[in-house]
Tab-separated table of C-alpha atoms in Angstrom:
chain	number	residue	atom	x	y	z
A	11	MET	CA	20.261	-13.319	17.785
A	12	ASP	CA	18.471	-13.282	20.955
A	13	ALA	CA	15.435	-12.290	19.325
A	14	VAL	CA	13.246	-10.731	16.491
A	15	VAL	CA	10.272	-8.547	18.102
A	16	LYS	CA	7.270	-7.853	15.923
A	17	VAL	CA	6.007	-4.645	16.851
A	18	GLY	CA	2.430	-4.977	15.550
A	19	GLY	CA	0.692	-2.408	13.416
A	20	SER	CA	-2.465	-1.703	16.490
A	21	LEU	CA	-0.218	-0.724	18.780
A	22	ALA	CA	0.095	2.538	16.550
A	23	GLU	CA	-3.528	3.331	17.436
A	24	ASP	CA	-1.725	4.980	21.046
A	25	PRO	CA	1.130	6.898	19.795
A	26	GLU	CA	2.732	8.068	23.261
A	27	ARG	CA	2.399	4.212	23.931
A	28	LEU	CA	3.736	3.488	21.298
A	29	ILE	CA	6.439	5.819	21.811
A	30	ASN	CA	7.153	4.406	25.221
A	31	LEU	CA	7.397	1.027	24.082
A	32	CYS	CA	10.429	1.782	21.109
A	33	ALA	CA	12.220	3.618	24.415
A	34	LYS	CA	12.101	1.096	26.277
A	35	LEU	CA	13.722	-1.845	23.165
A	36	SER	CA	16.409	0.739	22.405
A	37	GLU	CA	17.198	0.041	26.463
A	38	PHE	CA	16.628	-3.639	25.902
A	39	ALA	CA	19.019	-3.960	23.037
A	40	LYS	CA	21.840	-2.872	24.938
A	41	LYS	CA	21.893	-5.743	26.848
A	42	TYR	CA	20.390	-8.256	23.797
A	43	ALA	CA	20.721	-8.965	19.881
A	44	LEU	CA	17.373	-8.155	18.843
A	45	VAL	CA	15.720	-7.230	15.583
A	46	VAL	CA	13.081	-5.561	14.957
A	47	VAL	CA	9.925	-6.375	12.448
A	48	PRO	CA	7.427	-3.807	12.077
A	49	GLY	CA	3.379	-4.933	11.402
A	50	GLY	CA	1.311	-3.715	9.016
A	51	GLY	CA	-1.302	-1.412	11.210
A	52	ARG	CA	-3.437	0.658	8.701
A	53	PHE	CA	-0.849	0.838	6.297
A	54	ALA	CA	-2.118	-2.819	5.552
A	55	ASP	CA	-5.629	-2.053	6.456
A	56	VAL	CA	-5.527	0.567	3.747
A	57	VAL	CA	-4.496	-2.549	1.367
A	58	ARG	CA	-7.358	-5.085	2.668
A	59	ASP	CA	-9.900	-2.266	1.845
A	60	SER	CA	-8.429	-1.848	-1.817
A	61	ASP	CA	-8.405	-5.695	-2.335
A	62	ASP	CA	-12.146	-5.488	-1.166
A	63	ARG	CA	-12.868	-2.918	-3.650
A	64	PHE	CA	-10.994	-4.038	-6.389
A	65	LYS	CA	-10.652	-7.911	-5.990
A	66	LEU	CA	-6.929	-7.648	-6.178
A	67	SER	CA	-5.116	-11.023	-7.128
A	68	SER	CA	-3.381	-12.579	-4.211
A	69	VAL	CA	0.035	-11.794	-5.539
A	70	ILE	CA	-0.920	-7.945	-5.734
A	71	SER	CA	-2.085	-7.618	-2.234
A	72	HIS	CA	-0.139	-9.772	-0.756
A	73	ARG	CA	3.033	-7.208	-2.217
A	74	MET	CA	1.180	-4.043	-1.416
A	75	ALA	CA	0.651	-5.187	2.048
A	76	ILE	CA	4.361	-5.881	2.541
A	77	LEU	CA	4.901	-2.300	1.438
A	78	GLY	CA	2.665	-1.408	4.469
A	79	MET	CA	4.934	-3.208	6.902
A	80	ASP	CA	8.328	-1.240	4.824
A	81	GLN	CA	6.338	1.913	5.708
A	82	PHE	CA	5.506	1.177	9.323
A	83	GLY	CA	8.834	0.190	9.712
A	84	LEU	CA	10.227	3.486	8.528
A	85	LEU	CA	7.654	5.165	11.034
A	86	LEU	CA	9.426	2.887	13.895
A	87	SER	CA	12.572	3.988	12.688
A	88	GLN	CA	12.209	7.672	13.646
A	89	ILE	CA	10.589	6.955	16.868
A	90	THR	CA	13.294	4.375	17.950
A	91	PRO	CA	16.116	5.887	19.193
A	92	ASN	CA	19.451	4.501	18.085
A	93	SER	CA	17.940	2.435	15.179
A	94	CYS	CA	18.646	2.149	11.459
A	95	ALA	CA	16.208	1.012	9.244
A	96	THR	CA	17.403	-1.845	7.023
A	97	TYR	CA	16.331	-4.023	4.079
A	98	LEU	CA	19.542	-6.680	4.360
A	99	LEU	CA	19.457	-9.262	7.046
A	100	ASN	CA	23.046	-9.488	7.227
A	101	ASP	CA	23.306	-5.655	7.992
A	102	ALA	CA	20.143	-6.630	10.973
A	103	LYS	CA	22.456	-8.978	12.290
A	104	GLN	CA	25.493	-7.428	12.283
A	105	LEU	CA	24.141	-3.827	13.793
A	106	SER	CA	22.290	-6.073	17.066
A	107	GLU	CA	25.824	-7.041	17.786
A	108	LEU	CA	26.692	-3.078	18.504
A	109	GLU	CA	23.502	-2.134	20.421
A	110	VAL	CA	21.737	-0.633	17.287
A	111	VAL	CA	18.155	-1.548	16.837
A	112	PRO	CA	17.640	-2.778	13.488
A	113	ILE	CA	14.274	-2.339	12.154
A	114	PHE	CA	13.862	-4.668	8.905
A	115	LEU	CA	12.477	-3.423	5.877
A	116	PRO	CA	10.573	-6.974	4.299
A	117	SER	CA	10.153	-5.508	0.861
A	118	ARG	CA	13.023	-6.599	-0.754
A	119	LEU	CA	13.528	-10.036	0.917
A	120	MET	CA	10.481	-10.802	0.702
A	121	PHE	CA	9.778	-10.014	-3.223
A	122	LYS	CA	13.148	-11.389	-4.388
A	123	GLU	CA	12.882	-14.770	-2.624
A	124	ASP	CA	8.662	-14.876	-1.956
A	125	PRO	CA	9.324	-18.068	0.480
A	126	LEU	CA	5.907	-17.500	2.106
A	127	LYS	CA	1.827	-18.261	0.786
A	128	ASN	CA	0.833	-15.062	-1.043
A	129	SER	CA	-2.136	-14.600	1.057
A	130	TRP	CA	-3.228	-12.826	3.948
A	131	ASP	CA	-3.293	-15.813	6.305
A	132	VAL	CA	0.365	-14.666	6.065
A	133	THR	CA	0.856	-11.147	7.613
A	134	SER	CA	3.656	-9.785	9.324
A	135	ASP	CA	3.316	-12.679	12.523
A	136	SER	CA	4.461	-15.471	9.591
A	137	ILE	CA	7.052	-12.694	8.283
A	138	ALA	CA	8.337	-12.225	11.540
A	139	ALA	CA	8.677	-15.850	12.134
A	140	TYR	CA	10.352	-16.404	9.106
A	141	VAL	CA	13.126	-13.627	9.261
A	142	ALA	CA	13.694	-15.062	13.032
A	143	SER	CA	14.196	-18.786	10.951
A	144	ARG	CA	16.744	-17.021	8.945
A	145	LEU	CA	18.062	-15.239	11.438
A	146	GLN	CA	18.513	-18.261	14.028
A	147	ALA	CA	17.083	-16.205	16.806
A	148	ASP	CA	16.431	-17.887	19.987
A	149	LYS	CA	12.627	-16.229	20.209
A	150	VAL	CA	10.159	-14.427	18.292
A	151	LEU	CA	8.177	-12.194	20.407
A	152	LEU	CA	5.084	-10.385	18.538
A	153	VAL	CA	4.031	-7.660	20.511
A	154	THR	CA	0.597	-6.853	19.938
A	155	ASP	CA	-2.245	-4.780	22.284
A	156	VAL	CA	-3.599	-7.842	24.230
A	157	ASP	CA	-2.293	-10.079	26.516
A	158	GLY	CA	-1.948	-13.022	24.215
A	159	ILE	CA	-3.765	-15.461	22.569
A	160	PHE	CA	-7.265	-16.050	24.350
A	161	THR	CA	-9.641	-18.991	24.251
A	162	LYS	CA	-12.245	-16.190	22.233
A	163	ASP	CA	-11.630	-12.750	21.124
A	164	PRO	CA	-11.007	-10.840	24.632
A	165	LYS	CA	-12.733	-7.520	22.875
A	166	LYS	CA	-15.985	-9.192	22.612
A	167	HIS	CA	-16.332	-11.889	25.043
A	168	GLU	CA	-15.789	-11.340	28.658
A	169	ASP	CA	-15.252	-15.230	29.570
A	170	ALA	CA	-12.173	-15.216	27.586
A	171	THR	CA	-9.050	-16.878	28.876
A	172	LEU	CA	-5.550	-16.259	27.992
A	173	ILE	CA	-3.610	-19.368	26.792
A	174	GLU	CA	-0.392	-19.150	28.778
A	175	GLN	CA	1.240	-21.661	26.679
A	176	VAL	CA	0.305	-23.824	23.605
A	177	SER	CA	2.041	-26.231	21.188
A	178	THR	CA	2.605	-25.395	17.355
A	179	GLU	CA	0.177	-28.528	16.902
A	180	GLU	CA	-2.266	-27.217	19.295
A	181	LEU	CA	-2.500	-23.764	17.742
A	182	LEU	CA	-2.670	-25.624	14.362
A	183	LYS	CA	-5.776	-27.432	15.490
A	184	LEU	CA	-7.620	-24.559	17.506
A	185	ASN	CA	-10.515	-23.177	15.353
A	186	THR	CA	-11.015	-20.070	16.500
A	187	ARG	CA	-9.609	-16.872	15.278
A	188	THR	CA	-6.822	-15.937	17.057
A	189	SER	CA	-4.550	-12.506	17.250
A	190	VAL	CA	-1.881	-14.382	15.172
A	191	ASP	CA	-2.324	-15.535	11.640
A	192	ARG	CA	-3.395	-18.736	10.439
A	193	PHE	CA	-0.081	-19.540	8.988
A	194	LEU	CA	1.921	-19.020	11.612
A	195	ALA	CA	1.259	-22.121	13.181
A	196	LYS	CA	2.058	-24.340	10.393
A	197	LEU	CA	5.584	-21.993	9.626
A	198	LEU	CA	6.714	-22.830	13.219
A	199	LEU	CA	6.538	-26.392	12.958
A	200	GLU	CA	8.583	-26.366	10.102
A	201	ALA	CA	11.062	-24.132	12.276
A	202	PRO	CA	10.667	-24.757	15.749
A	203	ILE	CA	11.380	-21.573	17.762
A	204	ASP	CA	9.684	-20.455	21.006
A	205	CYS	CA	7.114	-17.796	19.569
A	206	TYR	CA	5.423	-15.213	22.714
A	207	VAL	CA	2.642	-13.588	22.087
A	208	VAL	CA	3.104	-10.252	24.277
A	209	ASN	CA	0.985	-7.213	25.325
A	210	GLY	CA	3.583	-4.298	24.122
A	211	ARG	CA	1.447	-1.854	26.648
A	212	HIS	CA	3.290	-3.701	29.349
A	213	PRO	CA	6.827	-3.397	28.066
A	214	GLU	CA	8.113	-5.118	31.269
A	215	ARG	CA	6.759	-8.165	29.653
A	216	LEU	CA	9.164	-8.166	27.249
A	217	GLU	CA	11.876	-7.933	28.808
A	218	ALA	CA	10.901	-10.380	31.644
A	219	ILE	CA	10.625	-12.368	28.030
A	220	LEU	CA	14.139	-11.526	27.269
A	221	ALA	CA	15.624	-12.612	30.407
A	222	GLY	CA	13.319	-15.828	30.516
A	223	GLN	CA	10.990	-15.054	33.245
A	224	GLN	CA	7.802	-16.671	33.005
A	225	VAL	CA	5.254	-13.728	32.564
A	226	THR	CA	1.860	-12.351	31.025
A	227	CYS	CA	1.596	-13.814	27.848
A	228	THR	CA	1.525	-16.490	25.779
A	229	LEU	CA	3.814	-19.161	24.929
A	230	ILE	CA	3.722	-21.026	21.556
A	231	ALA	CA	6.538	-23.921	22.281
A	232	ALA	CA	8.344	-25.100	19.444
A	233	GLY	CA	9.031	-28.806	19.842
A	234	THR	CA	6.051	-29.827	22.572
A	235	GLY	CA	3.944	-31.180	20.948
B	18	MET	CA	8.267	8.593	-25.212
B	19	ASP	CA	5.281	10.097	-26.056
B	20	ALA	CA	3.408	10.982	-22.685
B	21	VAL	CA	4.281	10.148	-18.719
B	22	VAL	CA	0.462	9.547	-17.454
B	23	LYS	CA	0.179	9.974	-13.897
B	24	VAL	CA	-2.998	8.446	-12.741
B	25	GLY	CA	-4.098	10.482	-9.419
B	26	GLY	CA	-5.123	8.254	-6.366
B	27	SER	CA	-8.702	9.862	-5.907
B	28	LEU	CA	-9.897	7.850	-8.923
B	29	ALA	CA	-9.563	4.538	-7.481
B	30	GLU	CA	-12.770	5.782	-5.410
B	31	ASP	CA	-15.029	4.845	-8.049
B	32	PRO	CA	-13.108	1.276	-9.014
B	33	GLU	CA	-15.269	0.856	-11.701
B	34	ARG	CA	-14.173	4.333	-14.216
B	35	LEU	CA	-11.254	3.284	-12.665
B	36	ILE	CA	-11.087	0.263	-14.079
B	37	ASN	CA	-12.482	1.318	-17.189
B	38	LEU	CA	-9.321	4.297	-17.433
B	39	CYS	CA	-6.530	1.467	-17.110
B	40	ALA	CA	-8.255	-0.273	-20.074
B	41	LYS	CA	-8.382	2.563	-22.152
B	42	LEU	CA	-4.607	3.616	-21.657
B	43	SER	CA	-3.667	0.145	-22.410
B	44	GLU	CA	-5.667	1.045	-25.857
B	45	PHE	CA	-3.801	4.020	-26.085
B	46	ALA	CA	-0.515	2.490	-25.389
B	47	LYS	CA	-0.822	0.465	-28.732
B	48	LYS	CA	-0.883	4.253	-30.609
B	49	TYR	CA	1.540	6.099	-28.196
B	50	ALA	CA	4.699	5.151	-25.909
B	51	LEU	CA	2.679	6.147	-22.602
B	52	VAL	CA	4.684	5.000	-19.038
B	53	VAL	CA	2.449	5.215	-15.955
B	54	VAL	CA	3.065	6.985	-12.761
B	55	PRO	CA	1.268	6.090	-9.974
B	56	GLY	CA	-0.762	8.881	-7.544
B	57	GLY	CA	-0.820	8.021	-3.742
B	58	GLY	CA	-4.256	8.237	-3.135
B	59	ARG	CA	-5.587	6.558	0.191
B	60	PHE	CA	-2.044	4.903	0.218
B	61	ALA	CA	-0.761	8.313	0.938
B	62	ASP	CA	-3.413	9.830	2.891
B	63	VAL	CA	-3.036	7.152	5.225
B	64	VAL	CA	1.058	8.265	5.638
B	65	ARG	CA	-0.353	11.940	6.052
B	66	ASP	CA	-2.926	10.736	8.801
B	67	SER	CA	0.508	9.352	10.566
B	68	ASP	CA	2.529	11.826	10.196
B	69	ASP	CA	0.077	14.375	12.091
B	70	ARG	CA	-0.472	11.997	15.046
B	71	PHE	CA	3.455	11.128	15.388
B	72	LYS	CA	5.294	14.308	14.131
B	73	LEU	CA	6.963	12.524	11.711
B	74	SER	CA	10.653	14.020	9.907
B	75	SER	CA	9.815	14.854	6.691
B	76	VAL	CA	12.036	12.591	5.289
B	77	ILE	CA	10.387	9.754	6.443
B	78	SER	CA	6.921	10.703	6.040
B	79	HIS	CA	8.522	11.319	2.140
B	80	ARG	CA	9.634	7.365	1.782
B	81	MET	CA	6.392	6.610	3.376
B	82	ALA	CA	4.254	8.030	0.819
B	83	ILE	CA	6.183	6.871	-1.959
B	84	LEU	CA	5.483	3.472	-1.025
B	85	GLY	CA	1.806	4.522	-1.011
B	86	MET	CA	2.950	4.956	-4.379
B	87	ASP	CA	4.598	1.739	-5.100
B	88	GLN	CA	1.410	0.183	-3.421
B	89	PHE	CA	-1.030	1.898	-6.062
B	90	GLY	CA	1.219	1.552	-8.630
B	91	LEU	CA	0.570	-2.469	-8.085
B	92	LEU	CA	-3.023	-2.144	-7.492
B	93	LEU	CA	-2.754	-0.304	-11.395
B	94	SER	CA	-0.701	-3.026	-12.459
B	95	GLN	CA	-3.671	-5.609	-11.680
B	96	ILE	CA	-6.116	-3.547	-13.436
B	97	THR	CA	-4.747	-2.124	-16.624
B	98	PRO	CA	-4.670	-5.079	-19.558
B	99	ASN	CA	-1.363	-5.934	-21.106
B	100	SER	CA	0.647	-3.823	-18.444
B	101	CYS	CA	3.750	-4.125	-16.640
B	102	ALA	CA	5.162	-3.231	-13.382
B	103	THR	CA	8.825	-1.998	-13.145
B	104	TYR	CA	11.751	-0.165	-10.560
B	105	LEU	CA	13.546	0.850	-14.163
B	106	LEU	CA	13.175	4.039	-16.107
B	107	ASN	CA	15.296	1.836	-18.800
B	108	ASP	CA	12.058	-0.844	-18.431
B	109	ALA	CA	9.493	1.240	-18.408
B	110	LYS	CA	11.068	2.879	-22.117
B	111	GLN	CA	12.245	0.275	-23.203
B	112	LEU	CA	8.503	-2.018	-22.565
B	113	SER	CA	6.537	1.561	-23.689
B	114	GLU	CA	7.761	0.830	-27.286
B	115	LEU	CA	6.550	-2.779	-27.178
B	116	GLU	CA	2.639	-1.542	-27.069
B	117	VAL	CA	2.771	-2.258	-23.073
B	118	VAL	CA	1.553	0.028	-20.195
B	119	PRO	CA	4.617	0.406	-17.830
B	120	ILE	CA	3.915	1.679	-14.234
B	121	PHE	CA	6.751	2.757	-12.539
B	122	LEU	CA	6.879	2.430	-9.476
B	123	PRO	CA	9.355	5.065	-8.265
B	124	SER	CA	10.784	4.183	-4.818
B	125	ARG	CA	13.817	2.505	-6.075
B	126	LEU	CA	14.691	5.311	-8.092
B	127	MET	CA	13.389	7.931	-5.359
B	128	PHE	CA	15.215	6.121	-2.904
B	129	LYS	CA	18.357	6.203	-4.535
B	130	GLU	CA	18.794	9.408	-6.570
B	131	ASP	CA	16.436	11.195	-3.745
B	132	PRO	CA	16.429	14.064	-6.635
B	133	LEU	CA	13.606	16.509	-5.251
B	134	LYS	CA	12.891	17.823	-1.794
B	135	ASN	CA	11.434	16.069	0.626
B	136	SER	CA	8.141	17.313	1.390
B	137	TRP	CA	4.799	17.293	0.886
B	138	ASP	CA	4.959	20.123	-0.999
B	139	VAL	CA	6.265	17.298	-3.502
B	140	THR	CA	3.997	14.770	-4.142
B	141	SER	CA	3.362	12.350	-7.165
B	142	ASP	CA	1.997	15.336	-9.393
B	143	SER	CA	6.460	16.583	-9.257
B	144	ILE	CA	7.444	12.569	-8.905
B	145	ALA	CA	5.561	12.279	-12.487
B	146	ALA	CA	6.791	15.164	-13.784
B	147	TYR	CA	10.553	14.576	-13.149
B	148	VAL	CA	10.144	11.137	-14.198
B	149	ALA	CA	8.653	12.746	-17.549
B	150	SER	CA	12.302	14.329	-17.296
B	151	ARG	CA	14.299	11.745	-17.317
B	152	LEU	CA	12.435	9.945	-20.082
B	153	GLN	CA	12.501	13.179	-22.009
B	154	ALA	CA	8.543	12.512	-22.651
B	155	ASP	CA	7.037	14.859	-24.734
B	156	LYS	CA	4.254	15.637	-22.227
B	157	VAL	CA	3.287	14.762	-18.649
B	158	LEU	CA	-0.540	14.259	-17.835
B	159	LEU	CA	-1.637	14.486	-14.347
B	160	VAL	CA	-4.817	12.671	-14.616
B	161	THR	CA	-6.936	13.431	-11.555
B	162	ASP	CA	-11.107	13.766	-10.813
B	163	VAL	CA	-12.058	16.884	-11.914
B	164	ASP	CA	-11.348	19.066	-15.069
B	165	GLY	CA	-8.303	20.997	-14.658
B	166	ILE	CA	-6.840	23.640	-12.216
B	167	PHE	CA	-9.285	26.261	-11.451
B	168	THR	CA	-9.753	29.531	-9.989
B	169	LYS	CA	-11.511	28.377	-6.888
B	170	ASP	CA	-11.583	24.653	-5.119
B	171	PRO	CA	-14.499	23.540	-7.968
B	172	LYS	CA	-15.607	20.911	-5.151
B	173	LYS	CA	-16.813	24.169	-2.613
B	174	HIS	CA	-17.399	27.040	-4.744
B	175	GLU	CA	-19.571	26.982	-7.413
B	176	ASP	CA	-18.275	30.780	-9.318
B	177	ALA	CA	-14.694	28.622	-10.079
B	178	THR	CA	-13.502	28.364	-13.358
B	179	LEU	CA	-11.367	26.092	-15.102
B	180	ILE	CA	-8.100	27.586	-15.768
B	181	GLU	CA	-7.395	26.315	-20.105
B	182	GLN	CA	-3.871	27.023	-19.936
B	183	VAL	CA	-1.207	28.963	-17.420
B	184	SER	CA	2.374	28.885	-18.012
B	185	THR	CA	4.762	27.622	-15.471
B	186	GLU	CA	5.561	31.743	-14.167
B	187	GLU	CA	1.654	32.501	-13.853
B	188	LEU	CA	1.238	29.038	-11.987
B	189	LEU	CA	3.644	29.914	-9.194
B	190	LYS	CA	2.828	33.278	-8.623
B	191	LEU	CA	-1.155	31.748	-8.399
B	192	ASN	CA	-1.845	31.393	-4.156
B	193	THR	CA	-4.574	29.440	-4.372
B	194	ARG	CA	-4.204	25.622	-3.589
B	195	THR	CA	-5.027	24.374	-6.868
B	196	SER	CA	-5.107	20.682	-7.809
B	197	VAL	CA	-1.547	20.325	-8.254
B	198	ASP	CA	1.417	20.188	-5.487
B	199	ARG	CA	3.282	23.046	-4.766
B	200	PHE	CA	6.659	22.091	-6.087
B	201	LEU	CA	5.350	21.558	-9.988
B	202	ALA	CA	5.953	24.974	-11.131
B	203	LYS	CA	9.333	24.849	-9.522
B	204	LEU	CA	10.063	21.699	-11.554
B	205	LEU	CA	8.733	22.760	-14.644
B	206	LEU	CA	10.698	25.539	-14.784
B	207	GLU	CA	13.479	23.496	-14.525
B	208	ALA	CA	12.826	21.442	-17.182
B	209	PRO	CA	10.405	22.758	-19.697
B	210	ILE	CA	7.601	20.134	-20.623
B	211	ASP	CA	3.777	20.559	-21.254
B	212	CYS	CA	1.920	18.986	-18.790
B	213	TYR	CA	-1.943	18.508	-18.977
B	214	VAL	CA	-4.056	18.346	-15.823
B	215	VAL	CA	-7.125	16.385	-16.844
B	216	ASN	CA	-10.089	14.444	-15.904
B	217	GLY	CA	-9.733	10.616	-15.604
B	218	ARG	CA	-13.528	10.297	-16.147
B	219	HIS	CA	-13.537	11.054	-19.724
B	220	PRO	CA	-10.708	9.120	-21.107
B	221	GLU	CA	-11.570	10.281	-24.335
B	222	ARG	CA	-9.931	13.498	-23.275
B	223	LEU	CA	-6.643	11.688	-22.554
B	224	GLU	CA	-6.669	10.931	-26.093
B	225	ALA	CA	-7.698	13.785	-27.625
B	226	ILE	CA	-4.104	15.184	-25.527
B	227	LEU	CA	-2.647	12.268	-26.618
B	228	ALA	CA	-3.791	13.234	-30.415
B	229	GLY	CA	-2.622	17.035	-29.631
B	230	GLN	CA	-6.193	18.014	-29.952
B	231	GLN	CA	-8.039	20.979	-28.219
B	232	VAL	CA	-10.033	19.479	-25.382
B	233	THR	CA	-11.134	20.372	-21.490
B	234	CYS	CA	-8.358	20.369	-19.304
B	235	THR	CA	-5.702	22.635	-18.311
B	236	LEU	CA	-2.039	22.892	-19.771
B	237	ILE	CA	0.685	24.301	-18.343
B	238	ALA	CA	2.479	25.376	-21.042
B	239	ALA	CA	6.359	25.092	-20.990
B	240	GLY	CA	8.175	28.363	-21.977
B	241	THR	CA	5.043	30.524	-22.783
B	242	GLY	CA	5.955	32.695	-19.684
């Protein structure tokens, strides 16, 4: 398995660009064995909103949010040429070897095995890293709508600078809210795997990462603490 | 099985009232064998919105919307005392006989058997009626935030009047957009079962229907065409 690619739900805010990205993923799958894990986006936002209004338990809101990932995964399966949605890790692995883009719907695995803390600290970022560790993928790409992890929120602060590389230990110590979920660093400590946070508006950056080239992104480097 | 009770997603707009309704359902379950089917509400609305933006296929948007029902079902399972969420019809039936409120999550049944047209004409109303027919329930209650089916949209027209009783054949011929989905009448023709559209802001009305009493609602009467 070359890479697990999490397609962030925020990318759905620009349908044309997301459709373009998904077409590129289909091309990349001819050269690399990939598995796509969906983000949550608006499907998770509406769960957060219900959580606020109904004070849901972490178990219930976690499950509802994971169903939101399934929903976005079904959407991705429609707009990604030569793709196939599946609930099964083994199927995902086998499909990835056939130049198909498997879209992994996480609900059944996560409900059955429940391997991660049930909390909003665990979002699709951590779930993608977990899936990557289960599939023994070389890399996990967290594809989002910003260039990577910044020193500050780049949407609010002009002087925010991109962090090009960070160790999992350093990421754990970062106190700022970043573009990745809070649990990811802990998970990557236990399951060392190179993790790239990359902007999906520039699909060529994903291709460069898959090819092992340096490009604008943040690398959360495994085992370099 | 006394009744399948669909709790409409629109009722979630008023959390306090929905919590009150769910507490009442738990009381009613001590006297009547009930199965709750969740509506979609905001969880389906966000799918409709994605459908508009991405022009999804009817199969994909139908599945995504059914996952929205699962999401709302999980929410209902938290706020309904003595309830239990289940994917299995048999479990729902057995739980209903134990004074528990089974919350039926429809995705697995619907994805596996796919018995209904994949279309926005088929929403949780039709799915609840289908579940009721599978469970051989005496009644199906579609619990919503209006008093029943009106001659016109009561939120827009002051002179709208409540239709107290309508046959399935008459409902089929009604050209106006009603508070129930377009497929329901066809389904009730094939699976005759008394169907009540009732306002969940007045839980005592549900109780009256369960007791076989007349009350403010719309009865879609089976076999009286």
